[in-house]
XYZ file of C-alpha atoms in Angstrom:
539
model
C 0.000 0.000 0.000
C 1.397 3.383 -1.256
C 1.415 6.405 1.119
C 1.384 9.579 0.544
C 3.100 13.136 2.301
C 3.321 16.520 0.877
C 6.383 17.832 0.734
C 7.007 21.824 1.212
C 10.665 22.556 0.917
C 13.463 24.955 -0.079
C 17.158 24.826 -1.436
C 20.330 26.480 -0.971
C 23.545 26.551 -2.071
C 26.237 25.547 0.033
C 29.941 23.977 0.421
C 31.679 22.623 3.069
C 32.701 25.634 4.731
C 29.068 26.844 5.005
C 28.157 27.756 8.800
C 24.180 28.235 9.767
C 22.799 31.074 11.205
C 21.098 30.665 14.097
C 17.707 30.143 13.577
C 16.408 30.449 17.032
C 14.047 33.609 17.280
C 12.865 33.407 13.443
C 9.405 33.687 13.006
C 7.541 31.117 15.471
C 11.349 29.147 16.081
C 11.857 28.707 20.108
C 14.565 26.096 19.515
C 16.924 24.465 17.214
C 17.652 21.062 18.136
C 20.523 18.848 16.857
C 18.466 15.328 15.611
C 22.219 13.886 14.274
C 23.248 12.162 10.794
C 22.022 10.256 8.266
C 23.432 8.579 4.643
C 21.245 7.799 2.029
C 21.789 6.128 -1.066
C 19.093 6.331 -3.755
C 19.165 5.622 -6.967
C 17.070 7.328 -9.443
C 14.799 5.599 -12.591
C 13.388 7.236 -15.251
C 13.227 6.526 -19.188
C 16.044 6.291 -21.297
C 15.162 9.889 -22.908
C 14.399 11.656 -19.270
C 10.680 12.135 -20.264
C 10.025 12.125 -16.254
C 12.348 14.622 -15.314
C 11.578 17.058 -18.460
C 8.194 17.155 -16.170
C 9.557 17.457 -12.548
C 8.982 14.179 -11.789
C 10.901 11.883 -9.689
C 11.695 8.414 -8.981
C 13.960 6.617 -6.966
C 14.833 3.518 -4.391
C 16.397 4.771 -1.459
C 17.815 3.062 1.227
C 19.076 4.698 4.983
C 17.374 6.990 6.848
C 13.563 7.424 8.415
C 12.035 6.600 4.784
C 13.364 4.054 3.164
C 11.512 2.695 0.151
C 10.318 4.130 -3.151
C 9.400 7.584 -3.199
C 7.442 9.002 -6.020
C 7.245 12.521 -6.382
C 5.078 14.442 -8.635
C 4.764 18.457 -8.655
C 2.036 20.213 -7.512
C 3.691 23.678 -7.153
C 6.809 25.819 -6.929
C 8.372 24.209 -4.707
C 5.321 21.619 -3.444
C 5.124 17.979 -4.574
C 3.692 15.123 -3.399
C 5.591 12.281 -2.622
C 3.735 8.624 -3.350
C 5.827 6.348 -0.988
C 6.065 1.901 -0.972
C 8.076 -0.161 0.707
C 11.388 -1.556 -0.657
C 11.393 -4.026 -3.514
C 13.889 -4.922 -6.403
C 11.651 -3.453 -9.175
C 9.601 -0.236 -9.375
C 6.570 -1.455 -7.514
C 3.394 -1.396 -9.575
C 1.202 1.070 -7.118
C 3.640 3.793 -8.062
C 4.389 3.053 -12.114
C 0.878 3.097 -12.526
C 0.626 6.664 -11.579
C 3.229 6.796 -14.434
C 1.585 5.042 -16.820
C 0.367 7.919 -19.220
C 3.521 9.636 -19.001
C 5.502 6.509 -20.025
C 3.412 4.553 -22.285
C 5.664 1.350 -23.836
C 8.335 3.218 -22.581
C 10.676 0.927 -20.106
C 12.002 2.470 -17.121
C 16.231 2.499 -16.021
C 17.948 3.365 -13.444
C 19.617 6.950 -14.830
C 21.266 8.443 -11.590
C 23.036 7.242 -7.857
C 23.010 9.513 -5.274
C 24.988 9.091 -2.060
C 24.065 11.840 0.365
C 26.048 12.283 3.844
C 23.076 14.601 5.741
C 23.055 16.446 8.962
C 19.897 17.219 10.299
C 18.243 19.923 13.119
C 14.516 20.158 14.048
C 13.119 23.397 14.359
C 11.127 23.481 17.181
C 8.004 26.068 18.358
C 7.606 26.958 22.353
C 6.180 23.629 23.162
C 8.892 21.556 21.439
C 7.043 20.439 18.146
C 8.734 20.372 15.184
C 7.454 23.129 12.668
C 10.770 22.617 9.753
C 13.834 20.445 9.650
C 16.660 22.053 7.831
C 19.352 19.400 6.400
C 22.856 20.179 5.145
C 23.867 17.567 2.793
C 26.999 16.841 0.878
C 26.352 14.733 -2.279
C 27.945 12.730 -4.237
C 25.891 11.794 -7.913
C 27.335 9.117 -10.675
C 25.359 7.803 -13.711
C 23.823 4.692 -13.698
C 22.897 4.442 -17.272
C 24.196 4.963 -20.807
C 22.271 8.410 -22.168
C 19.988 8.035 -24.881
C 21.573 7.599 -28.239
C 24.663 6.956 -26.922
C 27.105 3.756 -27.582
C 25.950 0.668 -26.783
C 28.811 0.002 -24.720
C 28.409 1.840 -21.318
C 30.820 4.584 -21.101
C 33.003 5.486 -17.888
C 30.639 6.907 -15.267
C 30.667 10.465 -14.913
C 30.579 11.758 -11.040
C 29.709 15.206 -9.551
C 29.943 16.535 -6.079
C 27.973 19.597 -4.251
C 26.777 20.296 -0.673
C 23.194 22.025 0.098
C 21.040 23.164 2.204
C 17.379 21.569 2.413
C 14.887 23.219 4.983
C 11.361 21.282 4.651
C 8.100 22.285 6.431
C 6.916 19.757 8.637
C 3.206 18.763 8.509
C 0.931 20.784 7.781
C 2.605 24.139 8.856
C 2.907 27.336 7.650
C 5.206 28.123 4.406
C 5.443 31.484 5.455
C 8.464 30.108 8.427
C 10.358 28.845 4.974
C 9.824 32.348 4.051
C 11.655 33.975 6.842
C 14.439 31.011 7.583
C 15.452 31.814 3.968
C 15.249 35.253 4.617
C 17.664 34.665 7.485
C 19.629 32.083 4.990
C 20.247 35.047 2.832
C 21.187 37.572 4.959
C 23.804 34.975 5.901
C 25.000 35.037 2.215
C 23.562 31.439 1.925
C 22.354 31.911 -2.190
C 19.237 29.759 -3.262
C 19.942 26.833 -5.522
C 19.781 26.912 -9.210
C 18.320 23.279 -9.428
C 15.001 22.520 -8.514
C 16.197 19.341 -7.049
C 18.944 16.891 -6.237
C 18.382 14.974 -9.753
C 18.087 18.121 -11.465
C 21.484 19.003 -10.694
C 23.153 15.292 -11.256
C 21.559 14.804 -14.776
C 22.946 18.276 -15.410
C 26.228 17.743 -14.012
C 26.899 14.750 -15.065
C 26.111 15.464 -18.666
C 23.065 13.172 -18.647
C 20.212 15.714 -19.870
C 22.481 17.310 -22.406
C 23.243 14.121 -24.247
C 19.998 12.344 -23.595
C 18.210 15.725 -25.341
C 20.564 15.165 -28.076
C 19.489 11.356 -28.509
C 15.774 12.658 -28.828
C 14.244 13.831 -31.868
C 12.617 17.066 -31.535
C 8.819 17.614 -31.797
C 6.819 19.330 -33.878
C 7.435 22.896 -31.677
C 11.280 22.513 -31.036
C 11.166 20.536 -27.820
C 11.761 16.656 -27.736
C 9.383 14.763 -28.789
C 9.440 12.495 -25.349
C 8.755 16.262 -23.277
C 5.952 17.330 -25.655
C 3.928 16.799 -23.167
C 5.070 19.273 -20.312
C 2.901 21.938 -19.236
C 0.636 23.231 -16.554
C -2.412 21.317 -17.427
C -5.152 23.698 -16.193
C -7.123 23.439 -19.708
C -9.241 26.714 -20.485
C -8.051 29.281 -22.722
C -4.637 28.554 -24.661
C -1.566 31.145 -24.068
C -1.510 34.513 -24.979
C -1.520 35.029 -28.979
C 1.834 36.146 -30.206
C 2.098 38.722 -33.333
C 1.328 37.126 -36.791
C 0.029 33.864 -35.689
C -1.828 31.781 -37.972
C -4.941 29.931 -37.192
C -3.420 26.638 -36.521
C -0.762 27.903 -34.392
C -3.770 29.449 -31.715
C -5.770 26.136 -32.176
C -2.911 23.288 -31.845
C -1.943 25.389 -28.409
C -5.186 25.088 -26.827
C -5.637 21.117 -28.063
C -2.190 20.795 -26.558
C -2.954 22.128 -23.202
C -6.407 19.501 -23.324
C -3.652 16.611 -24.096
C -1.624 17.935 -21.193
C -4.436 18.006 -18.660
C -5.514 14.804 -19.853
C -2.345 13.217 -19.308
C -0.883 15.379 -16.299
C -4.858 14.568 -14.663
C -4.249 10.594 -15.144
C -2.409 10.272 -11.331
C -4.794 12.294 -9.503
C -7.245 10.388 -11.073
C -5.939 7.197 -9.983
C -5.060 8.708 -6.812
C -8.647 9.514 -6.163
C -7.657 13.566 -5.528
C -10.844 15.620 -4.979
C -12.027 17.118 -8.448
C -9.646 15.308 -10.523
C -11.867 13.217 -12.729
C -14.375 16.142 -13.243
C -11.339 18.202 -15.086
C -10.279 15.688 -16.935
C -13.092 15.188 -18.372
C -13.766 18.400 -19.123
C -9.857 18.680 -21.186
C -11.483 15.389 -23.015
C -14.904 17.295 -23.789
C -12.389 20.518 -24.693
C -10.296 18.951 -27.053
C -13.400 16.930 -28.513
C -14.848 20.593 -29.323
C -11.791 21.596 -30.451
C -11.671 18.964 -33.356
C -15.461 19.687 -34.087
C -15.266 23.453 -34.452
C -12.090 23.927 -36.031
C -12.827 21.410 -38.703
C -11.157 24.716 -41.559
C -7.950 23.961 -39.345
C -7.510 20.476 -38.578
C -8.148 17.313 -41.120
C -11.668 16.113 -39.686
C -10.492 12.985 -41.203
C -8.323 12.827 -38.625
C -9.459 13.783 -35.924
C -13.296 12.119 -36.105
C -11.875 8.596 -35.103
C -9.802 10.540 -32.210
C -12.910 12.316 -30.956
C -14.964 9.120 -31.258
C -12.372 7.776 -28.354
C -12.359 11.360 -26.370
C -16.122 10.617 -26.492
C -15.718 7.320 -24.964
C -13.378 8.576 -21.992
C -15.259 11.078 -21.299
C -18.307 9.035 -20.832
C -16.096 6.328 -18.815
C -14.785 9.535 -16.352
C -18.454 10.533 -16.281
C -19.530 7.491 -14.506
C -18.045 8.055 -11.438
C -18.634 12.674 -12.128
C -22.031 12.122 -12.999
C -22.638 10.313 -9.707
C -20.619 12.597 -7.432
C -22.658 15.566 -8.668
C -26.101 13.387 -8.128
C -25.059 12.188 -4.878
C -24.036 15.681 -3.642
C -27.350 17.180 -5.368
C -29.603 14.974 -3.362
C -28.115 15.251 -0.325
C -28.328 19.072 -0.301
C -32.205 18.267 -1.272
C -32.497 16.264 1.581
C -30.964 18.492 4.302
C -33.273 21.173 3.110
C -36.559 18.714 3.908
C -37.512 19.196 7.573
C -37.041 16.617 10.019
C -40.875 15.402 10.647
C -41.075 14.992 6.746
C -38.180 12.527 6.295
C -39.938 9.296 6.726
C -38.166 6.503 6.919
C -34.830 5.649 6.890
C -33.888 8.134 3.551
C -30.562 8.809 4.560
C -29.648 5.815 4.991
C -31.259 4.696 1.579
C -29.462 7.337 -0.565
C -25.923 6.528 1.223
C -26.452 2.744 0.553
C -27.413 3.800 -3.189
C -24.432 6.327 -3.697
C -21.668 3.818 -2.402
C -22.910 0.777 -3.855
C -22.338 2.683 -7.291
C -19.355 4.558 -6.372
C -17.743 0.685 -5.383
C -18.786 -0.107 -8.927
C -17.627 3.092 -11.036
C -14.427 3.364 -9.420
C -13.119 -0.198 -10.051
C -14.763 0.094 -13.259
C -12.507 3.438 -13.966
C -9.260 2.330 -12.907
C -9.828 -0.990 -15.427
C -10.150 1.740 -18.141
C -7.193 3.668 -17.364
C -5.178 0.645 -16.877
C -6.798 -0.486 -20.277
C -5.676 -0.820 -23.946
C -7.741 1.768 -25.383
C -6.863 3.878 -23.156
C -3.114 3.753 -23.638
C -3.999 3.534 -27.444
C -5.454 6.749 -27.149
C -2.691 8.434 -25.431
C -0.280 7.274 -27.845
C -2.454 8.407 -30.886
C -2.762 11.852 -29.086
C 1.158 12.069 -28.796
C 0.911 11.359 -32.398
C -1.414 13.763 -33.179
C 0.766 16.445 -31.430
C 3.470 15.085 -33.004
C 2.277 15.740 -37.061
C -0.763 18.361 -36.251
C -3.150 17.603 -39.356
C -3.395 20.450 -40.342
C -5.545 21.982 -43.322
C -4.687 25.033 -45.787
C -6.753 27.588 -43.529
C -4.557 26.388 -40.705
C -1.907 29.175 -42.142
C -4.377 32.115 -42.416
C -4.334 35.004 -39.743
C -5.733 33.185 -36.634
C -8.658 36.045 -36.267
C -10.379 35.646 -39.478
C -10.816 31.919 -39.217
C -11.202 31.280 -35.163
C -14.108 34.310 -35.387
C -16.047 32.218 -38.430
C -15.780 28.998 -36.614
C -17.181 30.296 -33.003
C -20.059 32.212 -34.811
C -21.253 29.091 -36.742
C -21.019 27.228 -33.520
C -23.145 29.743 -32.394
C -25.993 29.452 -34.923
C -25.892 25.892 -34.182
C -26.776 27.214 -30.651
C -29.558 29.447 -31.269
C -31.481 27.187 -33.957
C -31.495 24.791 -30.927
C -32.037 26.968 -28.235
C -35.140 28.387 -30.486
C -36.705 24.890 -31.066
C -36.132 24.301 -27.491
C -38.185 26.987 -26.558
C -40.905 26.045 -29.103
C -40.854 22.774 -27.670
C -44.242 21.397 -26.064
C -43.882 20.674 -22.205
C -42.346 16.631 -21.122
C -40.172 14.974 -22.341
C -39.340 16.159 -25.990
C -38.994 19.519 -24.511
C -36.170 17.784 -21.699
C -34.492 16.302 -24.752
C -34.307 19.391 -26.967
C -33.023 21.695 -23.688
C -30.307 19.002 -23.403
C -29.606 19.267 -27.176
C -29.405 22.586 -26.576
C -27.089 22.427 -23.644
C -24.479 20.854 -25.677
C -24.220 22.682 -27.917
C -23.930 26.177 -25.783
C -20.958 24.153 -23.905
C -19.375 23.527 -27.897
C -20.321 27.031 -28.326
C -18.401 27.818 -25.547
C -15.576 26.113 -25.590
C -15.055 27.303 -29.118
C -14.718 31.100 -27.853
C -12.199 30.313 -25.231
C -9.816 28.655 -28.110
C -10.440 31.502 -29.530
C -9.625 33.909 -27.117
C -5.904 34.583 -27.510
C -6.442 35.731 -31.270
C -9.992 37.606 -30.579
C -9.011 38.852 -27.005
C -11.729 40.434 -24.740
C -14.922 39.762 -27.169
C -13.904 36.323 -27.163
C -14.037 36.193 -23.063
C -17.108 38.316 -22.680
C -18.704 36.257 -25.699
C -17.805 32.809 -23.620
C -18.736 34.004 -19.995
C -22.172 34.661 -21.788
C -22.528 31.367 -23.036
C -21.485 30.071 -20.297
C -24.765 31.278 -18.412
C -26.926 29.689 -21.068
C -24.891 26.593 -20.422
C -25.365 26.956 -16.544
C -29.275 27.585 -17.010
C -29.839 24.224 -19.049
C -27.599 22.590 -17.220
C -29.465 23.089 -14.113
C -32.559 22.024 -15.728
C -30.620 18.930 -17.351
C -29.271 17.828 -13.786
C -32.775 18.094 -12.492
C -34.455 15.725 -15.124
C -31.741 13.081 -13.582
C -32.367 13.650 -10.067
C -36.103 13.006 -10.948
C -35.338 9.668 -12.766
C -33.201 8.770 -9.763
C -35.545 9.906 -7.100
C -38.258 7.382 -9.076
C -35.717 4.622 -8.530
C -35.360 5.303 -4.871
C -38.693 5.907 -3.978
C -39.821 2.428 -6.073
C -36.915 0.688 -3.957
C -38.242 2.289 -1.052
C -41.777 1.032 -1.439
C -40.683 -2.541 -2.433
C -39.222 -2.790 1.011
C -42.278 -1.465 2.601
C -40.813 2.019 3.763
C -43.133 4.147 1.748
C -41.709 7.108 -0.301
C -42.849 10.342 0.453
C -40.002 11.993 1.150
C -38.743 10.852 -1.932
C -41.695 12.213 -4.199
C -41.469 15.394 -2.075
C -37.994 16.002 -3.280
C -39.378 15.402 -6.830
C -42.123 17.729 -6.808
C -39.325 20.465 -5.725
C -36.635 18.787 -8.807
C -39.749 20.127 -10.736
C -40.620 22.602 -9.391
C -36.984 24.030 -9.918
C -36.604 22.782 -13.717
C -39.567 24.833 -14.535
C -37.788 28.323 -13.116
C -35.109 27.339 -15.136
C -37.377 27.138 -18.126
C -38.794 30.536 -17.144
C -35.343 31.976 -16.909
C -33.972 31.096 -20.310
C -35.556 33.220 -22.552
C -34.296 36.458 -20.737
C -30.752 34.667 -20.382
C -30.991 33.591 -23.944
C -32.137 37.068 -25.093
C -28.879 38.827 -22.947
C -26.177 36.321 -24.720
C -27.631 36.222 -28.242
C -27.765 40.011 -28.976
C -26.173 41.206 -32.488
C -23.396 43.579 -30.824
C -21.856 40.489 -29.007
C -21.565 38.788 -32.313
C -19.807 41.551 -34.050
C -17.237 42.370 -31.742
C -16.056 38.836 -32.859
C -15.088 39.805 -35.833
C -11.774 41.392 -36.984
């Protein structure tokens, strides 16, 4: 079983002469206290390119010390990562390359880089004597392990390197602001932070590693190696910022390459089971889906139809276990609202037993998928895709001209189905044709934000507009599924002779609340869909 810590730290240059300040008196530091020495020896895997550590990412066997084991880390922030920990084993244990899976595809993993690392340690200490940091001085000493990439066959003499540093690392759950200050007092010392973001960094540089395993890569199809073309901050939403004389394709492969980024940076939270992680990933899936379908003048839709015909299919997989988070969380919140004399019988417990039972199911179900084939195939046909960019003869054009065209058709598709959802007679066909609808304000919406580093403003005003249609039918969409689903409970209920009123009261209110969203649309409609919004798309 893996475990997991966060790790907040700092680094600083040092050498063996370096003296520490005393820390005693900084910030909410009482006492330093001496906690002795430690050597560790780890040695460090990745692939034979360095795809892992192009990204930040980390891992490595070490042996000494408090922690021995395998320690996984992957970035969160400046400075933040979280490290996946497993007991010692000969191999990379499974529980951690899993998490690595999307990142290294059929690629095999080596051991690249040995550190041996003489450390001495002190605990800073608050008033009571709990530790709040522990600040390390370590002196290093890296070799290879591995041939580069491209190299000879024949494994060459190992290259060494040697440095000392300084490590201070927030204990717990404190404050980051005491790093703040103890590197305040670090400087004023003349203590100068380090240039590497971590130990590896520094070897693979140092030892020549990086240098010649970047020059056994082939580059990609925007300058960086092919094996890092996936690196990035994975947030999704708007692409970059435009730069001068970009052409159409060059605005919309950045945004689909952010969606492949989030998609593929998203995979280990998603396996980890980190709060919101499957709901953004599957919304980079349904972004880059849109993508293909809107930009159609940019990118070869016979290309890109069989991809979105698997984004489809993720996206649908993820939604299992979404769809029932959000319906989970939307009846409970329905059911703390009912007062206490009108829950009859034992509801709560009915609705937890129903949300867990398919939350067991979805989330086995999920990690079989991402552990799957098709799913792999996918990734690898996305690399591809990133990697020769099908790109059609509008693709060079001014990116204005041909990202404005593209998000105003998607909007007529919008308002000839918002329209016939209006017209719509009450039931059913009208909850089919406000879903209809739905979609395509999200496509609609999505579009603009690709959009938005060539079409600036208009294009974020235009999207935040749509995005309110989207919210309104949305809100009526989610309550035509919490009626379906209260039906189910209440029948269940009934079966086993508990009666379901409370369960038809909560319906009457899911309807109750679907029809103010009908009532709301037109106005909403009638605010996003006016003629000056449309022309301040165009150039």
């Amino acid at each position: 079983m893996a475990d997991t810590v966060r790790e907040i730290e700092r680094k600083y240059e040092a050498d063996r002469t370096t003296q520490l300040p005393d820390l005693a008196g900084v910030d909410a530091i009482a006492a330093v206290a001496e906690a002795g020495t430690e050597d560790l020896d780890a040695v460090y895997y990745d692939t034979p390119g360095l795809c892992l550590a192009a990204e930040g990412i980390t891992l490595r066997r070490r042996t000494g010390g408090k922690d021995a084991g395998w320690h996984l880390k992957l970035p969160v922030a400046p400075g933040v990562r979280d490290e996946v920990r497993a007991p010692l084993s000969d191999t990379p244990p499974p529980e951690l390359t899993a998490l690595l899976r999307s990142r290294l595809l059929d690629r095999e993993l080596v051991p690249v880089v040995r550190l041996h690392t003489h450390r001495t340690v002190q605990v800073l200490q608050d008033a009571q004597g709990a530790p709040l940091a522990e600040i390390a001085v370590d002196a290093v000493r890296a070799r290879r392990a591995a041939a580069p990439a491209g190299g000879n066959k024949a494994k060459p003499a190992p290259a060494k390197a040697r440095w000392h540093e300084i490590e201070v690392e927030l204990a717990g759950d404190g404050d980051p602001g005491l790093l703040d200050a103890v590197g305040r007092k670090l400087t004023a010392a003349g203590v100068r932070p380090a240039s590497a973001a971590s130990k590896l960094a520094r070897a693979l540089d140092e030892t020549g590693l990086r240098s010649e395993a970047s020059a056994g890569r082939e580059a990609g199809p925007d300058g960086r190696p092919a094996e890092g073309a996936t690196k990035g901050s994975g947030k999704g939403g708007a692409a970059g910022a435009a730069k001068r004389g970009d052409t159409a394709g060059d605005v919309v492969l950045r945004y689909a390459r952010d969606q492949v980024r989030a998609i593929i940076e998203l995979d280990p939270a998603v396996r980890r089971d980190l709060p919101d992680s499957v709901h953004r990933m599957r919304v980079a899936t349904r972004r880059l889906r849109s993508a293909f379908r809107s930009y159609t003048k940019v990118l070869d839709r016979g290309v890109t139809l069989p991809i979105s015909a698997e984004l489809k299919w993720l996206a649908a997989e993820l939604g299992v276990e979404r769809d029932r988070e959000v319906l989970t969380e939307r009846l409970r919140s329905g059911l703390a609202g009912v007062p206490r004399e009108l829950r009859l019988g034992p509801v709560d417990a009915r609705l937890r037993i129903w949300s867990e039972r398919r939350r067991a199911g979805a989330r086995d179900r999920l990690l079989d998928v991402l552990d799957g084939p098709r799913y792999l195939s996918l990734l690898r046909t996305l690399n591809a895709f990133l990697e020769e960019p099908p790109l059609r003869k509008a693709a060079g054009r001014p990116a204005p001209e041909v990202v404005a065209a593209a998000v105003l058709k998607d909007y007529r598709r919008l308002a000839r189905r918002t329209d016939a959802a209006l017209a719509a007679p009450a039931g059913q066909q009208r909850d089919e044709a406000l879903h209809g609808a739905r979609k395509a304000a999200k496509r609609t919406r999505y579009a603009a934000e690709a959009a938005r580093p060539a079409l600036g403003r208009p294009a974020k005003k235009f999207a935040k507009r749509t995005k309110r249609v989207q919210q309104v039918l949305g809100d009526h969409q989610d309550s035509v599924v919490a009626r379906a689903t209260l039906r189910e409970l209440a029948t269940q209920a009934q079966q086993a002779g508990e009666g379901g009123f409370t369960f038809g009261l909560l319906h009457g209110r899911e309807e109750a609340l679907a029809a103010d969203r009908e009532r709301a649309l037109p106005d909403v409609w009638r605010r996003a869909s006016r003629r000056k919004h449309r022309a301040a798309l165009r150039p």
